[in-house]
Amino acid sequence: MQQTQPVWLKALAAVLGTALTAHLAATAIFVGPDNVAKETWEEPLDSYMEPFFQQNWSLFAPNPIGTERILYVRGWYDAERATEWVNVSELETQAAITHNLFASRAGKVTIQLASRIGRQHGKLNSDEQEALAAHYHDDAWDRLEDRMMGLDGHSPSGRISYVLRYDQTITAYATQFAYAWWGADAGLEYVQFKTEDRSVTPFDERHVDRERNPRVREFGRRPMVEFDGQDREAFAAAIERFAS
């Protein structure tokens, strides 16, 4: 005799099947070309897909990646005195990727951070970008969120949350870099980062001497922050290898 499946098992299968179908449909709309459905459901789609299910096909022809993104960091002793900017992406690249046939993706941390926040920053409106460029010394990300969400016509909440999460993450990176580069006893109170988007020279124009102005994305001063599990000594050892 055929055994009957429990009702709860059938219900579970139905729920999982519905969830999988909805996820595949959302993915197809999100990665597909612009259309009415994509424009109509832009906010819930962005909130659901980013950052965990985000797809980026720009590695492949006919439109391979044409922009190099770079992260810079500097420290502030107070609201008036700052260190020089340091190109931390160049440090990583020279130490972990250049002339390395088996380079690890771990050597592209700052490039990936700059790319992810840069893509979403470019989708924000001018008022939101201005808010990110402002200086916040206390309760930085709560105040930033309140300011950005209070703007008329603000971006989807998922995009704002994504940008602020990466703003704080890069600030935590900048904090560790500041301790390693200038010293934990240097008297720094704040850190700041910025990104640059540099256009890659097309192959057909490789011999043309042309100035290409980078697109600079400004972010203001932030309080130094450390996440649980961060290791100052290990980070300092890595930066020392990069600088050698």
Tab-separated table of N, CA, C and O in Angstrom, residues 152-212:
chain	number	residue	atom	x	y	z
A	152	ASP	N	13.411	64.250	1.649
A	152	ASP	CA	12.315	64.030	0.705
A	152	ASP	C	12.829	63.228	-0.490
A	152	ASP	O	13.894	63.522	-1.030
A	153	GLY	N	12.067	62.233	-0.884
A	153	GLY	CA	12.450	61.421	-2.038
A	153	GLY	C	13.700	60.611	-1.807
A	153	GLY	O	14.499	60.414	-2.730
A	154	HIS	N	13.896	60.148	-0.561
A	154	HIS	CA	15.120	59.399	-0.258
A	154	HIS	C	15.148	58.054	-0.973
A	154	HIS	O	14.116	57.538	-1.419
A	155	SER	N	16.311	57.491	-1.080
A	155	SER	CA	16.504	56.199	-1.740
A	155	SER	C	15.847	55.089	-0.937
A	155	SER	O	15.469	55.293	0.233
A	156	PRO	N	15.712	53.893	-1.533
A	156	PRO	CA	15.151	52.766	-0.787
A	156	PRO	C	15.911	52.532	0.523
A	156	PRO	O	17.142	52.684	0.569
A	157	SER	N	15.185	52.159	1.568
A	157	SER	CA	15.805	51.963	2.877
A	157	SER	C	16.891	50.895	2.826
A	157	SER	O	17.896	50.980	3.539
A	158	GLY	N	16.704	49.875	1.980
A	158	GLY	CA	17.713	48.824	1.853
A	158	GLY	C	19.024	49.357	1.311
A	158	GLY	O	20.098	48.947	1.767
A	159	ARG	N	18.947	50.285	0.360
A	159	ARG	CA	20.176	50.858	-0.206
A	159	ARG	C	20.875	51.738	0.823
A	159	ARG	O	22.106	51.683	0.965
A	160	ILE	N	20.112	52.546	1.546
A	160	ILE	CA	20.708	53.396	2.575
A	160	ILE	C	21.357	52.541	3.655
A	160	ILE	O	22.481	52.820	4.100
A	161	SER	N	20.684	51.492	4.091
A	161	SER	CA	21.242	50.593	5.102
A	161	SER	C	22.518	49.940	4.602
A	161	SER	O	23.502	49.816	5.344
A	162	TYR	N	22.524	49.537	3.338
A	162	TYR	CA	23.693	48.904	2.728
A	162	TYR	C	24.885	49.862	2.728
A	162	TYR	O	26.000	49.507	3.129
A	163	VAL	N	24.658	51.110	2.288
A	163	VAL	CA	25.732	52.089	2.218
A	163	VAL	C	26.286	52.392	3.604
A	163	VAL	O	27.506	52.459	3.809
A	164	LEU	N	25.404	52.560	4.590
A	164	LEU	CA	25.864	52.883	5.942
A	164	LEU	C	26.601	51.707	6.578
A	164	LEU	O	27.547	51.909	7.352
A	165	ARG	N	26.178	50.499	6.249
A	165	ARG	CA	26.884	49.325	6.774
A	165	ARG	C	28.304	49.280	6.230
A	165	ARG	O	29.262	48.990	6.971
A	166	TYR	N	28.468	49.594	4.945
A	166	TYR	CA	29.815	49.611	4.376
A	166	TYR	C	30.592	50.832	4.832
A	166	TYR	O	31.821	50.765	4.975
A	167	ASP	N	29.927	51.944	5.066
A	167	ASP	CA	30.595	53.118	5.617
A	167	ASP	C	31.232	52.768	6.964
A	167	ASP	O	32.402	53.091	7.220
A	168	GLN	N	30.479	52.073	7.816
A	168	GLN	CA	31.013	51.689	9.116
A	168	GLN	C	32.105	50.629	8.987
A	168	GLN	O	33.114	50.667	9.705
A	169	THR	N	31.924	49.688	8.065
A	169	THR	CA	32.924	48.643	7.864
A	169	THR	C	34.248	49.224	7.388
A	169	THR	O	35.320	48.852	7.881
A	170	ILE	N	34.193	50.145	6.423
A	170	ILE	CA	35.429	50.758	5.931
A	170	ILE	C	36.054	51.636	7.016
A	170	ILE	O	37.282	51.725	7.120
A	171	THR	N	35.216	52.262	7.841
A	171	THR	CA	35.751	53.037	8.966
A	171	THR	C	36.501	52.127	9.935
A	171	THR	O	37.559	52.499	10.461
A	172	ALA	N	35.971	50.935	10.171
A	172	ALA	CA	36.660	49.975	11.040
A	172	ALA	C	37.992	49.555	10.421
A	172	ALA	O	38.999	49.408	11.135
A	173	TYR	N	38.001	49.360	9.098
A	173	TYR	CA	39.265	49.063	8.413
A	173	TYR	C	40.228	50.237	8.571
A	173	TYR	O	41.414	50.052	8.884
A	174	ALA	N	39.730	51.462	8.342
A	174	ALA	CA	40.575	52.650	8.442
A	174	ALA	C	41.133	52.813	9.854
A	174	ALA	O	42.269	53.265	10.033
A	175	THR	N	40.343	52.442	10.850
A	175	THR	CA	40.811	52.518	12.238
A	175	THR	C	41.992	51.598	12.461
A	175	THR	O	43.022	51.998	13.029
A	176	GLN	N	41.862	50.350	11.992
A	176	GLN	CA	42.967	49.403	12.148
A	176	GLN	C	44.190	49.871	11.368
A	176	GLN	O	45.331	49.746	11.839
A	177	PHE	N	43.954	50.416	10.175
A	177	PHE	CA	45.081	50.907	9.381
A	177	PHE	C	45.771	52.072	10.087
A	177	PHE	O	47.004	52.154	10.106
A	178	ALA	N	44.985	52.963	10.667
A	178	ALA	CA	45.559	54.118	11.359
A	178	ALA	C	46.426	53.673	12.524
A	178	ALA	O	47.532	54.205	12.728
A	179	TYR	N	45.954	52.711	13.294
A	179	TYR	CA	46.749	52.203	14.411
A	179	TYR	C	48.057	51.578	13.910
A	179	TYR	O	49.118	51.737	14.515
A	180	ALA	N	47.967	50.842	12.793
A	180	ALA	CA	49.146	50.140	12.273
A	180	ALA	C	50.121	51.090	11.585
A	180	ALA	O	51.338	50.930	11.681
A	181	TRP	N	49.606	52.096	10.889
A	181	TRP	CA	50.444	52.962	10.047
A	181	TRP	C	51.048	54.117	10.835
A	181	TRP	O	52.237	54.418	10.705
A	182	TRP	N	50.204	54.778	11.638
A	182	TRP	CA	50.687	55.945	12.372
A	182	TRP	C	50.954	55.637	13.852
A	182	TRP	O	51.573	56.444	14.539
A	183	GLY	N	50.450	54.507	14.332
A	183	GLY	CA	50.691	54.125	15.714
A	183	GLY	C	49.478	54.370	16.602
A	183	GLY	O	48.789	55.391	16.453
A	184	ALA	N	49.226	53.430	17.520
A	184	ALA	CA	48.075	53.558	18.411
A	184	ALA	C	48.219	54.733	19.365
A	184	ALA	O	47.216	55.226	19.907
A	185	ASP	N	49.452	55.176	19.586
A	185	ASP	CA	49.695	56.291	20.501
A	185	ASP	C	49.952	57.597	19.751
A	185	ASP	O	50.510	58.547	20.320
A	186	ALA	N	49.554	57.681	18.486
A	186	ALA	CA	49.805	58.882	17.676
A	186	ALA	C	48.857	60.029	18.037
A	186	ALA	O	49.075	61.162	17.608
A	187	GLY	N	47.810	59.732	18.791
A	187	GLY	CA	46.874	60.774	19.188
A	187	GLY	C	45.763	61.029	18.195
A	187	GLY	O	45.094	62.072	18.256
A	188	LEU	N	45.511	60.095	17.282
A	188	LEU	CA	44.434	60.270	16.308
A	188	LEU	C	43.070	60.086	16.973
A	188	LEU	O	42.889	59.189	17.796
A	189	GLU	N	42.128	60.934	16.588
A	189	GLU	CA	40.787	60.878	17.158
A	189	GLU	C	39.756	60.372	16.162
A	189	GLU	O	38.756	59.776	16.548
A	190	TYR	N	39.989	60.638	14.883
A	190	TYR	CA	39.017	60.280	13.850
A	190	TYR	C	39.749	59.708	12.641
A	190	TYR	O	40.965	59.869	12.496
A	191	VAL	N	38.996	59.055	11.775
A	191	VAL	CA	39.531	58.588	10.504
A	191	VAL	C	38.577	59.008	9.394
A	191	VAL	O	37.411	59.331	9.634
A	192	GLN	N	39.100	59.010	8.201
A	192	GLN	CA	38.313	59.392	7.033
A	192	GLN	C	38.767	58.560	5.850
A	192	GLN	O	39.936	58.179	5.758
A	193	PHE	N	37.840	58.267	4.951
A	193	PHE	CA	38.212	57.560	3.733
A	193	PHE	C	37.533	58.215	2.540
A	193	PHE	O	36.545	58.948	2.676
A	194	LYS	N	38.082	57.951	1.386
A	194	LYS	CA	37.470	58.367	0.137
A	194	LYS	C	37.793	57.309	-0.909
A	194	LYS	O	38.719	56.509	-0.729
A	195	THR	N	37.025	57.292	-1.979
A	195	THR	CA	37.294	56.358	-3.065
A	195	THR	C	37.485	57.138	-4.360
A	195	THR	O	36.990	58.264	-4.505
A	196	GLU	N	38.216	56.529	-5.268
A	196	GLU	CA	38.397	57.094	-6.604
A	196	GLU	C	38.012	56.059	-7.645
A	196	GLU	O	38.391	54.889	-7.524
A	197	ASP	N	37.261	56.485	-8.633
A	197	ASP	CA	36.944	55.659	-9.790
A	197	ASP	C	37.793	56.147	-10.959
A	197	ASP	O	37.642	57.293	-11.397
A	198	ARG	N	38.689	55.284	-11.426
A	198	ARG	CA	39.562	55.643	-12.534
A	198	ARG	C	39.203	54.814	-13.755
A	198	ARG	O	39.167	53.586	-13.697
A	199	SER	N	38.951	55.484	-14.842
A	199	SER	CA	38.596	54.779	-16.078
A	199	SER	C	39.802	54.030	-16.626
A	199	SER	O	40.907	54.585	-16.689
A	200	VAL	N	39.583	52.793	-16.996
A	200	VAL	CA	40.637	51.996	-17.612
A	200	VAL	C	40.787	52.416	-19.072
A	200	VAL	O	39.789	52.603	-19.782
A	201	THR	N	41.998	52.579	-19.531
A	201	THR	CA	42.248	52.978	-20.916
A	201	THR	C	41.809	51.874	-21.867
A	201	THR	O	42.258	50.735	-21.751
A	202	PRO	N	40.916	52.173	-22.807
A	202	PRO	CA	40.517	51.159	-23.790
A	202	PRO	C	41.726	50.647	-24.572
A	202	PRO	O	42.696	51.381	-24.785
A	203	PHE	N	41.657	49.411	-25.001
A	203	PHE	CA	42.784	48.798	-25.695
A	203	PHE	C	43.158	49.586	-26.944
A	203	PHE	O	44.339	49.797	-27.227
A	204	ASP	N	42.166	50.058	-27.686
A	204	ASP	CA	42.438	50.793	-28.922
A	204	ASP	C	43.101	52.144	-28.664
A	204	ASP	O	43.663	52.744	-29.577
A	205	GLU	N	43.026	52.652	-27.415
A	205	GLU	CA	43.602	53.949	-27.089
A	205	GLU	C	44.824	53.813	-26.174
A	205	GLU	O	45.219	54.768	-25.508
A	206	ARG	N	45.422	52.633	-26.152
A	206	ARG	CA	46.506	52.370	-25.204
A	206	ARG	C	47.738	53.230	-25.456
A	206	ARG	O	48.551	53.419	-24.551
A	207	HIS	N	47.892	53.724	-26.670
A	207	HIS	CA	49.056	54.548	-26.990
A	207	HIS	C	48.715	56.042	-27.016
A	207	HIS	O	49.578	56.866	-27.346
A	208	VAL	N	47.491	56.382	-26.652
A	208	VAL	CA	47.077	57.783	-26.679
A	208	VAL	C	47.361	58.409	-25.319
A	208	VAL	O	46.949	57.885	-24.276
A	209	ASP	N	48.062	59.519	-25.327
A	209	ASP	CA	48.392	60.224	-24.088
A	209	ASP	C	47.236	61.160	-23.747
A	209	ASP	O	47.140	62.268	-24.262
A	210	ARG	N	46.349	60.706	-22.875
A	210	ARG	CA	45.155	61.478	-22.547
A	210	ARG	C	44.946	61.466	-21.034
A	210	ARG	O	45.011	60.421	-20.390
A	211	GLU	N	44.698	62.631	-20.490
A	211	GLU	CA	44.464	62.735	-19.043
A	211	GLU	C	43.047	62.268	-18.717
A	211	GLU	O	42.073	62.681	-19.356
A	212	ARG	N	42.952	61.386	-17.728
A	212	ARG	CA	41.656	60.867	-17.320
A	212	ARG	C	41.416	61.263	-15.863
A	212	ARG	O	42.073	60.768	-14.961
